[in-house]
Short mmCIF file of C-alpha atoms in Angstrom, two decimals:
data_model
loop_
_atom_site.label_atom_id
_atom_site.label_comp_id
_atom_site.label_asym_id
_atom_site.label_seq_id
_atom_site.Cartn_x
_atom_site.Cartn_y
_atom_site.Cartn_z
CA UNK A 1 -38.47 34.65 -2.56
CA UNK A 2 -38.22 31.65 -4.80
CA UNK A 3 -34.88 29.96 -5.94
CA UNK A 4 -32.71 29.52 -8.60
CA UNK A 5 -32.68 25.84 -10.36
CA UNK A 6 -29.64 25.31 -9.77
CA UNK A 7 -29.59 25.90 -6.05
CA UNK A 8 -33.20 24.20 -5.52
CA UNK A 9 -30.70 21.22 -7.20
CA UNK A 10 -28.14 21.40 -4.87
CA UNK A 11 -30.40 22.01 -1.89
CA UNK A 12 -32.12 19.22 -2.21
CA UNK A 13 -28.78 16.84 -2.92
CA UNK A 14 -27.54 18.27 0.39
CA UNK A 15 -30.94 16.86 1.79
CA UNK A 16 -29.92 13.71 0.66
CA UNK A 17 -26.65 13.61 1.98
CA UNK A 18 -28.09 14.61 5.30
CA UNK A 19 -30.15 11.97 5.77
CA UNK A 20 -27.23 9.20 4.73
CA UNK A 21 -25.44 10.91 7.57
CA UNK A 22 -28.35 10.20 9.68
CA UNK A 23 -28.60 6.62 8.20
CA UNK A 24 -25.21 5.67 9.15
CA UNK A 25 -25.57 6.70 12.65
CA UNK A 26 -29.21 5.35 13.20
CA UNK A 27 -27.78 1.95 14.61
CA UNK A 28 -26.59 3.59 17.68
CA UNK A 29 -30.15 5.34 17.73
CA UNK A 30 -32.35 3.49 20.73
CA UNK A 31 -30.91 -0.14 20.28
CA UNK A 32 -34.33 -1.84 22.19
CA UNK A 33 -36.55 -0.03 19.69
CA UNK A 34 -35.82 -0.37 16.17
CA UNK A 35 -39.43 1.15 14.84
CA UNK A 36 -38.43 4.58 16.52
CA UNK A 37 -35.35 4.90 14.56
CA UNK A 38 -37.60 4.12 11.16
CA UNK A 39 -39.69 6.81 12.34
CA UNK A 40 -37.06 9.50 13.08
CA UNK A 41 -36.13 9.00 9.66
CA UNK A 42 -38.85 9.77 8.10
CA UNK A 43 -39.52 12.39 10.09
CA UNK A 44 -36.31 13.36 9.23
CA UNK A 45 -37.02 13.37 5.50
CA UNK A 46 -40.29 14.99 5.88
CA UNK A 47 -38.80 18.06 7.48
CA UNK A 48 -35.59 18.61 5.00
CA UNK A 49 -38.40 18.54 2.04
CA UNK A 50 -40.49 21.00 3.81
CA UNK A 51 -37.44 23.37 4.58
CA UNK A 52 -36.49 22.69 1.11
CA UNK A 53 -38.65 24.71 -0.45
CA UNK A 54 -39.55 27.11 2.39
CA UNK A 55 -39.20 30.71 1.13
CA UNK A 56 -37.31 31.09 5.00
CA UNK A 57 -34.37 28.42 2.73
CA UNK A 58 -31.25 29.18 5.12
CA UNK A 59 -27.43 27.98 4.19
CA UNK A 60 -25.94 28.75 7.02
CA UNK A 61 -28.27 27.36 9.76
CA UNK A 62 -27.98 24.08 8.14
CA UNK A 63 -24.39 23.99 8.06
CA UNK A 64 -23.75 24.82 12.00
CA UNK A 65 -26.33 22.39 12.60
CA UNK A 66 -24.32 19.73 10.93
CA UNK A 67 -21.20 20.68 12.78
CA UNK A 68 -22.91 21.02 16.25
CA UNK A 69 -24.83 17.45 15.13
CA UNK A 70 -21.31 16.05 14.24
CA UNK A 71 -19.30 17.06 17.59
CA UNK A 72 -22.38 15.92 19.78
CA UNK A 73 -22.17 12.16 18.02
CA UNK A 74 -18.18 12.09 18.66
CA UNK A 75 -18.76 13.06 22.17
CA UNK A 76 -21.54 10.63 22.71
CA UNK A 77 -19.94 7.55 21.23
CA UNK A 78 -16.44 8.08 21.60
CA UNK A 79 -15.60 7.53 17.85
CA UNK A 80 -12.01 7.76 17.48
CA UNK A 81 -10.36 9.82 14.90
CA UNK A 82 -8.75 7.32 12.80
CA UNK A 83 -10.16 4.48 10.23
CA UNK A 84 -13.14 3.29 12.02
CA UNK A 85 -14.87 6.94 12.64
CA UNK A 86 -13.29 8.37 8.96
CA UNK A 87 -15.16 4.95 7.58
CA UNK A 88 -18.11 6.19 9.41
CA UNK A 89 -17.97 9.46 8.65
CA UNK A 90 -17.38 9.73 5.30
CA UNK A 91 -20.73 10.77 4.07
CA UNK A 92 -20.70 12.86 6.32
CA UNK A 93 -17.72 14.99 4.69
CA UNK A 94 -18.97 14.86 1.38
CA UNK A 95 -21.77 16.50 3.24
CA UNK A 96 -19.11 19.29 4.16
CA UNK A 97 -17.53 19.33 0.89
CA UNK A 98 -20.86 20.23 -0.31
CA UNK A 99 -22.16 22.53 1.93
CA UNK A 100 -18.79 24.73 1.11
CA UNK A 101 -19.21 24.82 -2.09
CA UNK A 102 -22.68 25.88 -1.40
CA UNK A 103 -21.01 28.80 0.06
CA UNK A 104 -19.59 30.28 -2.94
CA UNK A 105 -16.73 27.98 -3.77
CA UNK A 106 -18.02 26.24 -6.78
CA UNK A 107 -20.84 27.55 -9.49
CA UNK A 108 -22.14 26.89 -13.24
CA UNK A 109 -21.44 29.79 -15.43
CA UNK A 110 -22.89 29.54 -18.82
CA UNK A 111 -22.31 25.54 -18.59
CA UNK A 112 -18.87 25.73 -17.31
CA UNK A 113 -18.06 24.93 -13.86
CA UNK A 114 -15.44 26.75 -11.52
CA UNK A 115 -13.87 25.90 -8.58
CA UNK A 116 -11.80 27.53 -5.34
CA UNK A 117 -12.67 25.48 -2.66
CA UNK A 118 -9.74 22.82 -1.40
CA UNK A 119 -9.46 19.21 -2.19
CA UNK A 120 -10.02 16.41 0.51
CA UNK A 121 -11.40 19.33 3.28
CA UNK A 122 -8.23 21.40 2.81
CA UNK A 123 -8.05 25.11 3.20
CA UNK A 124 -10.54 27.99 1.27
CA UNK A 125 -7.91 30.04 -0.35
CA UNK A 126 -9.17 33.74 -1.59
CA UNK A 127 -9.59 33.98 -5.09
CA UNK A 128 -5.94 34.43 -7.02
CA UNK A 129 -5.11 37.83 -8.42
CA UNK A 130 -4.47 37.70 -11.73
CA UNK A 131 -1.25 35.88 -12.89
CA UNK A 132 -1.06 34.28 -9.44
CA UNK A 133 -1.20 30.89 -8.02
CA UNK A 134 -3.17 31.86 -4.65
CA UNK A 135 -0.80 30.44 -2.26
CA UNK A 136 -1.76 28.99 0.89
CA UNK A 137 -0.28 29.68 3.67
CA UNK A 138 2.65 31.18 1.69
CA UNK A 139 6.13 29.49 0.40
CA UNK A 140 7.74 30.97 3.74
CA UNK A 141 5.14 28.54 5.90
CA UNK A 142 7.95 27.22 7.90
CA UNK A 143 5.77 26.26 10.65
CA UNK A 144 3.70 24.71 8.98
CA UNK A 145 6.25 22.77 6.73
CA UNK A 146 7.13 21.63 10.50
CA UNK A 147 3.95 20.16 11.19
CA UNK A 148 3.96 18.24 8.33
CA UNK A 149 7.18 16.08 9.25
CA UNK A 150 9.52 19.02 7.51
CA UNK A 151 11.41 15.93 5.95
CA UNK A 152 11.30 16.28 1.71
CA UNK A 153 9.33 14.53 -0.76
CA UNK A 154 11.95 11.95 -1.37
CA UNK A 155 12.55 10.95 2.44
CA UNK A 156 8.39 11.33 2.53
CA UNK A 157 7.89 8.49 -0.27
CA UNK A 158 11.13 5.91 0.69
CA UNK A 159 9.33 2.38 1.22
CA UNK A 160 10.60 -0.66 3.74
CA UNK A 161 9.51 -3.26 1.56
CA UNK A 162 6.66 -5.47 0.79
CA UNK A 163 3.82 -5.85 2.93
CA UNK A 164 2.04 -8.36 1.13
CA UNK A 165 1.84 -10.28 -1.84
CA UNK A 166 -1.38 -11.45 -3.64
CA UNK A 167 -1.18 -13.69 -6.55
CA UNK A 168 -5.11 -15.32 -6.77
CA UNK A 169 -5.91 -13.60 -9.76
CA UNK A 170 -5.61 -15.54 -13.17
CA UNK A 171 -5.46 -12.93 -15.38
CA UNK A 172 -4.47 -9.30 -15.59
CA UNK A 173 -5.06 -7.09 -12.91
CA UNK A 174 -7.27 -4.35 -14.39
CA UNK A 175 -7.63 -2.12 -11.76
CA UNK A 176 -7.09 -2.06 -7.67
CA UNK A 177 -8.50 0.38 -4.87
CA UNK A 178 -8.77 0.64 -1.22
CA UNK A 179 -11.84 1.86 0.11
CA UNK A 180 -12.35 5.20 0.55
CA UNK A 181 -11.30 6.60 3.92
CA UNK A 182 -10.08 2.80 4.90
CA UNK A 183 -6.70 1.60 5.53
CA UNK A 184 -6.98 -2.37 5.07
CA UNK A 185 -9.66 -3.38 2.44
CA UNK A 186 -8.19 -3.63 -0.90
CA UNK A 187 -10.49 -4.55 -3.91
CA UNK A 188 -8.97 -5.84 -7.49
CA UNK A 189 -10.48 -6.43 -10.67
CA UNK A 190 -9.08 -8.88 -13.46
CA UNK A 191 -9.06 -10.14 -16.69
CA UNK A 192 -10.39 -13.47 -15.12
CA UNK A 193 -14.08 -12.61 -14.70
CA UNK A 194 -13.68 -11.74 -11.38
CA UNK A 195 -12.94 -8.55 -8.48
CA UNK A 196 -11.75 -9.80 -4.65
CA UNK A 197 -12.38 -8.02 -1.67
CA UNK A 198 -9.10 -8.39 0.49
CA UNK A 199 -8.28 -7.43 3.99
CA UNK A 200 -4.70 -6.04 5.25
CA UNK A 201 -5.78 -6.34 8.57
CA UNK A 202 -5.24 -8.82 10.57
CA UNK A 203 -2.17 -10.22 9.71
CA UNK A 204 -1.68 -12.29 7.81
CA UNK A 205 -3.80 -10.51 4.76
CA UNK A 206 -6.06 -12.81 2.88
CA UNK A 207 -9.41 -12.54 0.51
CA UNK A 208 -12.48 -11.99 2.55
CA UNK A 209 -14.97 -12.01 -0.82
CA UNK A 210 -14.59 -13.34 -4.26
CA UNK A 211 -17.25 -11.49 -6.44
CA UNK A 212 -18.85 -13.69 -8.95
CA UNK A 213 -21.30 -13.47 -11.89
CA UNK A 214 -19.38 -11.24 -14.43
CA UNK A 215 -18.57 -14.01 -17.62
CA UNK A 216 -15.78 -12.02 -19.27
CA UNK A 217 -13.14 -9.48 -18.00
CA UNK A 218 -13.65 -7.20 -15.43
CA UNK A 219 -12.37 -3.75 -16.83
CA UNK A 220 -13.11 -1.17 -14.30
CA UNK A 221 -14.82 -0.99 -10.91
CA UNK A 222 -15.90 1.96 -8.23
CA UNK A 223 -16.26 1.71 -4.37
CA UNK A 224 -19.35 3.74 -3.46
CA UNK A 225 -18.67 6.98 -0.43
CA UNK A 226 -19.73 4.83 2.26
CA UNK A 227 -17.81 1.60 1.00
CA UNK A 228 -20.90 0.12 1.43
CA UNK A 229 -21.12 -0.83 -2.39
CA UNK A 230 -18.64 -1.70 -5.62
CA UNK A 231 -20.27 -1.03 -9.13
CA UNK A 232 -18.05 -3.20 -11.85
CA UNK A 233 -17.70 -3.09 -15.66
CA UNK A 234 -16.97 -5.81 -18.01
CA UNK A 235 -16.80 -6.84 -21.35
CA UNK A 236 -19.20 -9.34 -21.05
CA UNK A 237 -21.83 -5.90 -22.00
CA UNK A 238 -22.67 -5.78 -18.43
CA UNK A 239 -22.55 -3.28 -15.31
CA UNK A 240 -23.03 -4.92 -11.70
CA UNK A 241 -23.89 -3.61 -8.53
CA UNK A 242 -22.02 -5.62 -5.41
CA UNK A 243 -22.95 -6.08 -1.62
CA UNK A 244 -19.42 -5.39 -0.35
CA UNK A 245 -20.33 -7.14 3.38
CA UNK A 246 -21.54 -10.01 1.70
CA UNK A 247 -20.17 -10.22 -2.22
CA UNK A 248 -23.11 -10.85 -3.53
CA UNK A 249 -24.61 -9.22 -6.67
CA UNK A 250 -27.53 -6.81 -6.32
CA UNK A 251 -28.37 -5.93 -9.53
CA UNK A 252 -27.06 -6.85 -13.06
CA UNK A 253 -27.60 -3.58 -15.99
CA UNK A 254 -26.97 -4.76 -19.84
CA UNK A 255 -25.65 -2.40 -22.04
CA UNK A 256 -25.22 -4.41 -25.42
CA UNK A 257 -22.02 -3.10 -25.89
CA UNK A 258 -18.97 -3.43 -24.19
CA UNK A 259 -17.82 -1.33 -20.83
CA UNK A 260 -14.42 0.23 -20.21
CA UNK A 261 -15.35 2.16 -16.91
CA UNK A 262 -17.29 3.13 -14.29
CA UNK A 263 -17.70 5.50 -11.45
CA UNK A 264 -20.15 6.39 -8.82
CA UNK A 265 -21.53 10.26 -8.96
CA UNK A 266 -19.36 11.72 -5.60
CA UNK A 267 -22.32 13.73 -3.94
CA UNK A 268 -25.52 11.04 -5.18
CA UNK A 269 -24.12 7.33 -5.26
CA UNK A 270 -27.62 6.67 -6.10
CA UNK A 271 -26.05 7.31 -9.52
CA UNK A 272 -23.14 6.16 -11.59
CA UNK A 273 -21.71 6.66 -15.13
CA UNK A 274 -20.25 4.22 -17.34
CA UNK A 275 -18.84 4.03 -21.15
CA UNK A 276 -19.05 1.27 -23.49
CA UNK A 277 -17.41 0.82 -26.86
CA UNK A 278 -19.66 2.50 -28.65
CA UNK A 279 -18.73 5.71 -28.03
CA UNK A 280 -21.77 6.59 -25.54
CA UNK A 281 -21.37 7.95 -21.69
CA UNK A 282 -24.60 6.48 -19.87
CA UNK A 283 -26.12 7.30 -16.36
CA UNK A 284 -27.53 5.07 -14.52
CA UNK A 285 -30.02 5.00 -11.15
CA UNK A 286 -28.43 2.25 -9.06
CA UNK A 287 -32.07 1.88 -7.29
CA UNK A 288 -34.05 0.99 -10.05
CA UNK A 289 -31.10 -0.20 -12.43
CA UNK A 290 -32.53 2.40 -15.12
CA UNK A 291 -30.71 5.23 -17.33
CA UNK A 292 -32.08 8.49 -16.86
CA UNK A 293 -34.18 10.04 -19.63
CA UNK A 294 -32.01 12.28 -21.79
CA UNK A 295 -28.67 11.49 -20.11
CA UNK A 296 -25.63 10.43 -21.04
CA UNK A 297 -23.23 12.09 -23.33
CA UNK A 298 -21.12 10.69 -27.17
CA UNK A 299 -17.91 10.80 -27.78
CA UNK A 300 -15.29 10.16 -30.78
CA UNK A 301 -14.13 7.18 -30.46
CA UNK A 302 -15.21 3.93 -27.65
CA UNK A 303 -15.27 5.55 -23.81
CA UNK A 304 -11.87 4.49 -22.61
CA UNK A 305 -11.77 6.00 -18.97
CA UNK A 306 -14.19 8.22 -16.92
CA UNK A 307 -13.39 10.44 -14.13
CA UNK A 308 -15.56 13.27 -11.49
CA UNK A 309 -14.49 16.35 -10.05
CA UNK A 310 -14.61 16.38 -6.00
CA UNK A 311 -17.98 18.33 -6.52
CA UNK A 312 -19.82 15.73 -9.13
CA UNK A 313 -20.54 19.03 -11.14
CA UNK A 314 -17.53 17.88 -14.37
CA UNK A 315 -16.92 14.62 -15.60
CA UNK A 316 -14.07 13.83 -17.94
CA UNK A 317 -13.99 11.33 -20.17
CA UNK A 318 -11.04 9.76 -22.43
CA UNK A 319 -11.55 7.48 -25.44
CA UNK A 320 -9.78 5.25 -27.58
CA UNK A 321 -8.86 7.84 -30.24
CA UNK A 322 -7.06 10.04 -28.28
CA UNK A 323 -9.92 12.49 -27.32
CA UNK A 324 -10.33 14.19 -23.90
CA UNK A 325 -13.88 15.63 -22.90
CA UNK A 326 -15.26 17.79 -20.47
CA UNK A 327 -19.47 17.02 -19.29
CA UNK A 328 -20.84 19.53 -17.35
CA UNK A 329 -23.17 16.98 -14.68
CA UNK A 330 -27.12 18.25 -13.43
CA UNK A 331 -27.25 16.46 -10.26
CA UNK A 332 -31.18 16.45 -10.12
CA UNK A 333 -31.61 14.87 -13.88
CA UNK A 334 -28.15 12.93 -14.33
CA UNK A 335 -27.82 14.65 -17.69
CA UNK A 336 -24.52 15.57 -19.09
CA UNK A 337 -23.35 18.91 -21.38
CA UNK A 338 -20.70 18.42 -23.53
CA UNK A 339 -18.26 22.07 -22.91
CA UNK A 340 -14.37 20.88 -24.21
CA UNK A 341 -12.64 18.35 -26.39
CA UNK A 342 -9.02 18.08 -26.47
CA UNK A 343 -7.09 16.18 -28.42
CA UNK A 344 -4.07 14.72 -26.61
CA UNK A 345 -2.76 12.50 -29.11
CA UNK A 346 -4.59 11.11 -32.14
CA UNK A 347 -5.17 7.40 -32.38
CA UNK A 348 -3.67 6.96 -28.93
CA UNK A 349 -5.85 5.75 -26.73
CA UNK A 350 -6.49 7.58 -23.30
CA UNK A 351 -6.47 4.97 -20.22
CA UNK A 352 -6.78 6.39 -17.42
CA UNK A 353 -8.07 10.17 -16.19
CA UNK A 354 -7.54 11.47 -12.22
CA UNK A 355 -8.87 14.66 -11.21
CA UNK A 356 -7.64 17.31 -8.42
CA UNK A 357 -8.91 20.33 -6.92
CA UNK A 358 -6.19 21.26 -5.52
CA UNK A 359 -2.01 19.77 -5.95
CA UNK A 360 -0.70 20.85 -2.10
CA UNK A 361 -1.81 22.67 0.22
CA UNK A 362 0.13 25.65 -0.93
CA UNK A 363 -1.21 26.40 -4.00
CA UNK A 364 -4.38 25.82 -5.49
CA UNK A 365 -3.60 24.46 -8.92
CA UNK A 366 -6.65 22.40 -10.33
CA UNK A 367 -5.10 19.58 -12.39
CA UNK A 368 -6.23 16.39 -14.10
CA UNK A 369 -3.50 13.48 -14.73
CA UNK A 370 -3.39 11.23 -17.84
CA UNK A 371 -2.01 8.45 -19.51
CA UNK A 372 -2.01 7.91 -22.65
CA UNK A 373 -0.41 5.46 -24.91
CA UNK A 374 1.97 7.59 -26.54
CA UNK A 375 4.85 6.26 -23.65
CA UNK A 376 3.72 9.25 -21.51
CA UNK A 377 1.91 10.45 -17.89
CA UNK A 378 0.45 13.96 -18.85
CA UNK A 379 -0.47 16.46 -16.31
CA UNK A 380 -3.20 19.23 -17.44
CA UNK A 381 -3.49 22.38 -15.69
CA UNK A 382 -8.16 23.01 -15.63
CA UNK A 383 -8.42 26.97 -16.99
CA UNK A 384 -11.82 28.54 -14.83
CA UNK A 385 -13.61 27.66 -18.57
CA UNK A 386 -12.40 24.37 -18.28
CA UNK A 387 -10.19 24.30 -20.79
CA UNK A 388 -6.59 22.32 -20.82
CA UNK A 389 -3.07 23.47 -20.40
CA UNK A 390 -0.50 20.83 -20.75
CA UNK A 391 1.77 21.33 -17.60
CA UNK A 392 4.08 18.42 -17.44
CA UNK A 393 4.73 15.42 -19.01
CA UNK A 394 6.34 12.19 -17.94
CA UNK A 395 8.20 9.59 -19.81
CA UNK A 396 7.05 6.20 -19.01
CA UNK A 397 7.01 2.74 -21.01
CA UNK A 398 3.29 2.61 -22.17
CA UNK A 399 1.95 1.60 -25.85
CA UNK A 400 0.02 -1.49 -25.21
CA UNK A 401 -1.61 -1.99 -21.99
CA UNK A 402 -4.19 0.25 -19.85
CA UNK A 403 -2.22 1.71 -17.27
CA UNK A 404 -3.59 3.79 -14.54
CA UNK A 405 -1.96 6.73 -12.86
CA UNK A 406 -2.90 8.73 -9.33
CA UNK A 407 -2.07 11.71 -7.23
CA UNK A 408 -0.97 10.93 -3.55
CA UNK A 409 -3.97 11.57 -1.34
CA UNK A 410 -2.52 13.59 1.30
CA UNK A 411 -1.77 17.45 0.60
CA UNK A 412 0.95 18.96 2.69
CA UNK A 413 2.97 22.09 3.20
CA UNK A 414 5.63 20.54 1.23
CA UNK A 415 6.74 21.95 -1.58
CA UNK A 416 6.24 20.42 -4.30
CA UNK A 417 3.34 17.12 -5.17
CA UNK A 418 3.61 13.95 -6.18
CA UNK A 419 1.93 11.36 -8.52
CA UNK A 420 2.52 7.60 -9.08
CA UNK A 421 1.69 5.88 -12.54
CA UNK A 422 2.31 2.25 -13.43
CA UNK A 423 4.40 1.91 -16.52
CA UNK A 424 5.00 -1.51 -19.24
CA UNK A 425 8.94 -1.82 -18.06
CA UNK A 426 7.90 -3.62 -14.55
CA UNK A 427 8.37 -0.55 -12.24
CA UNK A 428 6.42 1.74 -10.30
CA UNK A 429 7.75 5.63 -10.94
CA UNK A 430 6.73 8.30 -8.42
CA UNK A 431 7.00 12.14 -9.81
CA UNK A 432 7.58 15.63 -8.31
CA UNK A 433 5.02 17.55 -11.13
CA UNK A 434 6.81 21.05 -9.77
CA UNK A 435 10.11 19.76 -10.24
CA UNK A 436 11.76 19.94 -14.36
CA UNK A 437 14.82 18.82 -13.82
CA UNK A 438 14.53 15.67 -11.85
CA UNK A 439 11.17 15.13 -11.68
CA UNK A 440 11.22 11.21 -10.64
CA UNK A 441 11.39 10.60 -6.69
CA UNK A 442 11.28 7.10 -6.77
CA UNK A 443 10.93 4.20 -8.76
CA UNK A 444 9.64 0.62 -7.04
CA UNK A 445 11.02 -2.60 -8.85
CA UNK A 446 9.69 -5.51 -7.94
CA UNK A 447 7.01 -6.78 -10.61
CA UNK A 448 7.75 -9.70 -13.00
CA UNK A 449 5.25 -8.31 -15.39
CA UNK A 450 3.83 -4.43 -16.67
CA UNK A 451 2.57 -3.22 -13.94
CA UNK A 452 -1.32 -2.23 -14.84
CA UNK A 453 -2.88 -0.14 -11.57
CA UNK A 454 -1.67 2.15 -8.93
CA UNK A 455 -3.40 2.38 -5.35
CA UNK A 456 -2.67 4.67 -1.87
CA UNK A 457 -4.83 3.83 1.11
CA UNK A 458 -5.92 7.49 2.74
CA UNK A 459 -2.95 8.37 4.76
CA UNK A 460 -0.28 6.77 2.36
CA UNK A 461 0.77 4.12 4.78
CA UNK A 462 0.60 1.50 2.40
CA UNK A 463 0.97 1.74 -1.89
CA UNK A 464 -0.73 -1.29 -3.89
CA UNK A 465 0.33 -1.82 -7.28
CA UNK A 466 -1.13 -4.73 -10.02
CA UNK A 467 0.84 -6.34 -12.73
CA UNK A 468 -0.32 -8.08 -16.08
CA UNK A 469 0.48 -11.22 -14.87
CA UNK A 470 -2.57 -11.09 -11.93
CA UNK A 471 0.09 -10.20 -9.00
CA UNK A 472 -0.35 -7.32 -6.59
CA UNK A 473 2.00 -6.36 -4.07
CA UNK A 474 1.58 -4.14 -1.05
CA UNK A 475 4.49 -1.88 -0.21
CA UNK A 476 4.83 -0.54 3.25
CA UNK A 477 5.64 3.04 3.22
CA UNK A 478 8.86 3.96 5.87
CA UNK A 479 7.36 5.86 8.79
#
C-alpha cells in the first residue's frame, strides 16, 4: 500500500512535532544521566522514520498513543493546568490540532484548502447542510451558555483599569504580542531599532530583554509555538532570529529589500515567511538561514502584512495596493500556490490580516479580519474554495498609520464574537461582528497618541494596546 504525497507530507510533519513534544519533556527524562536522554531521542527519531513509511502507516494508533503519552506525563509530574503546563504543552497541541485534521478535518482539493475542524482545540462540528451555519451545540445551549459565565459580551469585555504602563520605547510601537499560551511575557517592536521582552509577573512589571542588532525600524515580529524563539523584520533589509531566554541574536537573513512582516509556519517553526517591498513572499529555513528552492510567492504591490491558517496549509497576504491573496503552503518544500486575489480597496494599503477557523463555539464561520486604510476593520467570511465574502465592516479612524486588528482568543457559548482593532483617534474599539445595529461593545480611551497594535494574553485576563508615540498600556480585564 503506498501513500499519497500529500499524506507522506503530513505524516512526516506530525513526526516532527512528536519529537518537539518529546524534546520539551526530555529535561525531566533521568536527571543523573543526560547521554540517555540524547539517546532516547534518537531512538525516538529513528523509529517515527521507519513507521513513516511502513506500508502497516496507522493514524489512529499514533494519536491514542499521544493522548495516553500526554495523561501519563501530567500524572507523573504534576503539571498544573494553567500557564506553566499550557507553556509546556503547547507543541504538544499543535500536535493535536494536527493529528485532527489528519482525521478528515482539513484537505487540498485541486490547490484549495478546506476546513471543519475547530479553532484553538474547540469542538468537530459535522459538516453544514447546505445554506446552514453548522451550529454547535445549538442557539438553545443554555447549559452551556451557563458554563461559560452566562453574563453578555458587554459585561464579558468591561475593564478595571490599567495594569501597567510602559513607555521605554522611542519610537512607534509597531507591533506587541504575548507569548503564545503565556499570561505575563509581553514582547513589542518599534520604530526605534529595537523589540523588548517584558514580564507582567511579578509585580511590579518591568523589561527582562532589550533585543539589539536591528539598525532601522522594527516592522513586524513572530513568537515561535514553544515561545522559545522571536523572528523580527525591519527596514534595515534584514530578518533576525532571537534567543528569547537570553535576547541574543541567532542568526541575521538579508533580503536587499525592505520587510513589512513576518510569521513562523504554525505546524514547522523550522520555517517562516516574510515580505519585503518588492512585492515578493519568501520562505525561509530558520536552521540554516536559507530560502527554499522554488518558494515564495509575488504579489501586486510591496507585501504589507502576512498571516497562516491554524493548519499552516493557507497563507494570506495583503499589500500596499490594496490586494488580498490566498497561497496554498506544501509543508515538506515551503513552496507557495497562488489560488485568490481580492481586491479590497485600490491604492489602500492592507495592514494587518488575522485568520479564524472558527468565530464561537456555536457556529463554525471561517473568517479573516482586515484593516485597511480606507477608515475601516473588514471582516471576510473564507468560501470552502477560498474565496472572500465581505461580512461586516467597521468604521474606524485609519488613513495613515499601520494599525493592527485581532479576534478575542477565547470561543464561548455566547452568542455573538468579538474583535478589537486599534484605530488613529486614540481609542481602542471592541466589536460584536454578529451584531448590525450596535456593533461596538466597548471603546478604551486612554492613549495620547493613534493607537498602532492590539494584544490578548490566552485567557483574556489582560488586553495590551501600543500607541504612535512608543507607549503601551496594559488593561486589566474585570473578573
Amino acid at each position: 500500500m503506498s501513500h499519497s504525497p500529500a499524506t507522506a507530507n503530513r505524516q512526516s510533519s506530525i513526526s516532527q512535532q512528536i519529537v518537539a513534544v518529546d524534546a520539551r519533556y526530555n529535561a525531566y527524562r533521568v536527571a543523573s544521566n543526560p547521554q540517555h536522554r540524547t539517546l532516547y531521542l534518537r531512538r525516538r527519531t529513528q523509529l517515527l522514520r521507519d513507521l513513516q513509511y511502513s506500508n502497516k502507516f496507522d493514524l489512529t494508533i499514533r494519536k491514542d498513543y499521544l493522548k495516553t503519552r500526554s495523561s501519563i506525563l501530567h500524572k507523573r509530574f504534576g503539571l498544573d493546568s494553567h500557564s506553566s503546563s499550557i507553556r509546556n504543552l503547547s507543541s504538544l497541541s499543535s500536535c493535536r490540532h494536527s493529528m485532527d485534521s489528519l482525521t478528515g478535518s482539513a484537505s487540498f482539493v485541486k490547490g484549495h484548502h478546506r476546513t471543519t475542524s475547530s479553532a484553538s482545540g474547540g469542538y468537530l462540528a459535522p459538516p453544514a447542510e447546505a445554506g446552514q451555519e453548522g451550529l454547535v451545540p445549538t442557539a438553545n445551549a443554555q447549559a452551556s451558555r451557563k458554563m461559560a459565565g452566562d453574563t453578555s459580551l458587554i459585561e464579558n469585555y468591561e475593564f478595571q483599569g490599567m495594569y501597567h504602563i510602559f513607555d521605554h520605547h522611542r519610537g512607534a510601537v509597531t507591533a506587541l504580542k504575548f507569548g503564545h499560551d503565556d499570561r505575563t511575557r509581553l514582547a513589542i517592536s518599534s520604530t526605534d531599532g529595537t523589540l523588548t521582552i517584558c514580564r507582567l509577573e511579578p509585580i511590579p512589571a518591568s523589561v527582562e530583554h532589550t533585543l539589539l542588532g536591528h539598525t532601522k525600524g522594527v516592522t513586524d515580529f513572530d513568537w515561535s509555538q514553544s515561545n522559545d524563539f522571536i523572528i523580527s523584520s525591519s527596514l534595515d533589509c534584514t530578518v533576525r532570529l532571537w534567543n528569547t531566554e537570553s535576547g541574543s541574536c541567532l542568526r541575521s537573513i538579508s533580503l536587499g529589500a525592505e520587510v513589512y512582516c513576518c510569521r513562523f509556519q504554525p505546524s514547522n517553526n523550522n520555517m517562516f515567511v516574510c515580505g519585503t517591498a518588492k512585492c515578493q513572499l519568501h520562505v525561509f529555513n530558520v536552521s540554516t538561514g536559507k530560502s527554499y528552492k522554488g518558494s515564495g510567492g509575488k504579489t501586486n504591490g510591496p507585501v504589507s502584512c502576512v498571516s497562516f491558517d491554524r493548519n499552516g496549509e493557507v497563507v494570506w497576504a495583503g499589500d500596499a495596493k490594496g490586494f488580498l491573496y490566498c497561497f496554498c503552503f506544501h509543508i515538506a518544500t515551503g513552496r507557495m500556490q497562488k489560488t485568490k486575489r481580492t481586491l479590497v480597496s485600490l491604492g489602500n494599503q492592507i495592514t494587518s490580516i488575522s485568520s479564524r477557523s472558527w468565530m464561537s463555539r456555536e457556529a463554525r464561520d471561517p473568517s479573516l479580519l482586515v484593516n485597511s486604510m480606507q477608515n475601516g476593520l473588514l471582516l471576510f467570511r473564507i468560501n470552502p474554495d477560498d474565496s472572500l465574502v465581505l461580512k461586516r465592516q467597521f468604521s474606524i479612524k485609519h488613513s495613515k498609520e499601520t494599525i493592527r486588528s485581532i479576534f478575542c482568543p477565547l470561543m464561548s457559548f455566547r452568542q455573538g464574537a468579538c474583535v478589537v482593532s486599534g484605530s488613529e483617534d486614540l481609542s481602542v474599539y471592541f466589536y460584536n461582528v454578529d451584531e448590525v445595529q450596535k456593533p461596538m461593545v466597548n471603546k478604551l480611551q486612554g492613549h495620547s497618541a493613534a493607537v498602532i497594535a492590539v494584544s490578548f494574553n490566552y485567557n483574556e485576563s489582560l488586553l495590551a494596546s501600543g500607541d504612535s508615540s512608543g507607549t503601551v498600556i496594559v488593561w486589566n480585564r474585570q473578573e
